[in-house]
Amino acid sequence: MRSLLPPEYIVRIDQDRCRRCGRCVRNCGFGALSFEHSFWHRAKELFQGSTEDLQKVIAHVEEYVPDRVVADNRKCVQCHYCVTHCPEGAINIEPNPLAYKANHYWLPHYQKNIVKQAESGGMILTGSGNDKPYFSYFDHLVLDACQVTNPSIDPLREPMELRTYLGSRPKALEIEQDSDGEPVLKTKLTPQVKLEIPIVFAAMSYGAISLNAQKALAMAAKECGVLMNTGEGGMHRDLYPYADHIIGQVASGRFGVNPEYLERAAMLEIKIGQGAKPGIGGHLPGEKVDEEVSRTRMIPVGSDALSPAPHHDIYSIEDLAQLISALKEATAYTKPVGVKIAAVHNVAAIASGIARAGADVIYIDGFRGGTGATPMIIRDHVGIPIELALAAVDDRLRQEGIRNQVSLIAAGGIRHSGDVAKAIALGADAVAIGTAALIAMGCHVCQQCFSGNCSWGIATQRPELTRHLNPEEAGQRLANLLRGWALELKEILGSLGINAIESLRGSRLRLRGVGLSEQDLEILGVKPAGR
Amino acid sequence: MLLREGEVRIPSGCAVSAILNVKGRCINGEAITQSIACMRERSNGLGGGFAAYGIYPEFKDHYAFHLLCETEQGRLDAEELLRQNFLIDRSEPIPTRKVIGIENPPAVWRYFARVRPEKAVGCSSTAEGNLVTSVVMKINKHCDRAYVASSGKNMGVFKGVGFPEDIAAFYRLEEYEGYLWTAHGRFPTNTPGWWGGAHPLGLLDWSVVHNGEISSYGANKRYLEMFRYRLELQTDTEVVAYLFDLLHRRHDLPLELVCRVLAAPFWKDIDRMPEPQRRLYTALRQVYGSALLNGPFSIIVAHGKGLIGLNDRIKLRPLVYARKGDFVLMGSEESALRRIFGEPDEVRAVWGGEPVIVELEGGSAQ
């Protein structure tokens, strides 16, 4: 059916500056750019088989003027790969200024989606996280600082500690004395995983993202002493050297899960849900399942990889407890087992159940969390903000006296180190970053991850595109980002007059709300600014 | 209306001082008063107080409850709560005198009490301690304007609003003989005007004087709340006292390690420790990270058998240690220690994070 949708963007090419090098044409994953009347096309047209034609072709070669680059605006997704890489700076992309008749209710976004569905009869897919103008609680929380009565601490002159351990902790330690009367530890702690910065990379599977992108994440995780997460796509052999810095995910599809996989990872994570698509499964189309993905996921080449919405062996909290204990048995209790859930209405009770089911870490993903592919209607309308979910979970676990049993990872829309500090003050042990990590690698949040056409070589398996991403360089960018955030966190701690991150954890007195309702403040456990 | 302490958090600066005779020999309250008076400019007249140990030899096996009561009804309610759980063998007003500079004192009262036999569950000292703690918390929370200043055996806390030397005169401390004295002069940044808000803070045999503002207060508070402590006063001292109570009395950590939790060594130092020390210190921080006291403080914790001095781990507040014969002295300033017995045999600054633990010779007072 002919599409009635106007293009979203207009690609402007400055033909005076363009040297017709063709880089943009080759690089666009979406095929939005091409040469008009290509040289060979014209030559083929001229040559019908006669000698005369041959002369015309020769004349054409002699007269050849390189062709113009033209854009099919309909195909452009505004990913900026061509703009960023054009050596002449000759490309610009603008939103289509086409004005819809003003209407505060039937916004163009909704009208376009209706047209799309009227044409396709399908669900509208999207990638990345919820981009709708919901209220951001992070943006209405501010941090404290010391003045006079308690001094701030200068991170350039004093040690500033960000080290964080993930794992379950007993309520108390038992100490005994050795033969010299020196105290020694009697309690045997369950496994703890060390983070030098309280940040981990969010789960992004091989399949959803390229191997180069995963390698970059793994390299940065190793360099910075943090963790990356395989997602549900198994662990490619190229990641084995980084396995000490990798969380191995066990999701509903169980792709790539075998004893060696469990053995290798530094920590395991059972994925129940994801902030961008709570209660929704996953679907990696067969076209993306090439030789390597097939081997890593342990499925035939070209077959669709379907992750069921629930785990087919988890229909209750006791089933989850069984899987947690099965994974611990399988790995001889050598690594923490976490559970990842989406932030939904009843998240506090669910998290409490998960803690009691034996999880060592609970990963809560808020509704701004990203994804490789999800129905837009789910991404934009299901789930709750991470700030509220985190505060509710931390409160509940403390009320029940079991906060020490689990570490909390908060995720879903962490944009900068300020968000990290606020999440920790609300009660998180660490945060996870997905979208921020992708942006560090080049992503411009065009939200087309599901298409497999990512020009940046991140969310694609097409070999001509994945080579756009240099794992070493992308890894360095990620490491730089973490380093920058770590420096900022140290400044924040210093201004708060503390020199260890655990002194901020759950310290909601160091937060104040600006412009929040009484109810919001109560849920967040935060006072209004001025009080 | 100006909120009083407990309804609002009031940062303070302070002076602290302590004297212990390690042989358990008792001296009267004059020395400690001189010492704290020497640091008058570190207080502003809005709080002063003393803890004294060994002062009630005739009631040494009784819990001595010191109460500050602003209303008679509050005192009666508190007394009723005490009676439900304890046999009160003596109840009397604490002797005081009129002093210029001490205005509107509340009724100060003391009770010497034993746990009712039927309440002595299992007879363990922990169970008894928990009972005392819960009664103290109930009085502080529910009895109108009544506040338990101390609840230990053979000890008492004397505190109020005023300069510490005036408080000493008010309570006639020169008439008491103790082997261990601590003192506190307060410089709050607000005017609480409430006697319960003064220091030392006492719970069971423990008393704490503290100079500083703990920047990790929120984290520590929420940690303690998980163990059912109610932080009624919103003061750092309360946090310190409860952390000692939790870690030492309830979790049975040795005092040295309690200090190593409150002022934890840095990871860089822990990483360099030999095994099994490294394993121990790593576990302490992993498990008790939320009990780390972060921010400037010097604290002196007294208990029946000794004294602990501790500075924050980067030494943002002063704390000096001195020894003269059988006496161990600690305080905010060296001058305050020299004031007592003249030139000490030994005097030095306490290192950041270094626990100075002094115990009575033979383990208890003579």
XYZ file of N, CA and C in Angstrom, chain B residues 2 28 34 47 102 134 196 206 210 248 353 358:
36
model
N 9.213 27.986 67.388
C 10.521 27.372 67.274
C 10.412 25.895 67.651
N 36.231 13.660 92.978
C 34.959 14.365 92.840
C 34.906 15.144 91.518
N 36.671 21.857 85.903
C 37.753 22.785 85.530
C 38.178 22.570 84.088
N 24.000 24.384 76.282
C 24.020 22.962 76.589
C 25.325 22.565 77.239
N 21.297 29.474 85.032
C 20.483 28.280 84.760
C 19.029 28.680 84.966
N 14.041 -0.641 75.827
C 12.695 -0.408 75.290
C 11.890 0.493 76.219
N 16.728 17.900 77.520
C 16.984 16.570 76.956
C 17.949 16.617 75.789
N 26.250 2.990 78.977
C 26.974 3.750 77.969
C 26.638 5.230 78.035
N 30.272 14.019 72.288
C 30.617 14.046 70.872
C 30.781 15.482 70.421
N 28.182 -3.552 69.653
C 28.906 -4.171 70.755
C 27.990 -5.046 71.608
N 40.760 8.116 62.903
C 40.332 6.717 62.808
C 40.984 5.777 63.804
N 40.756 2.560 76.550
C 41.387 2.461 77.862
C 40.437 1.725 78.791
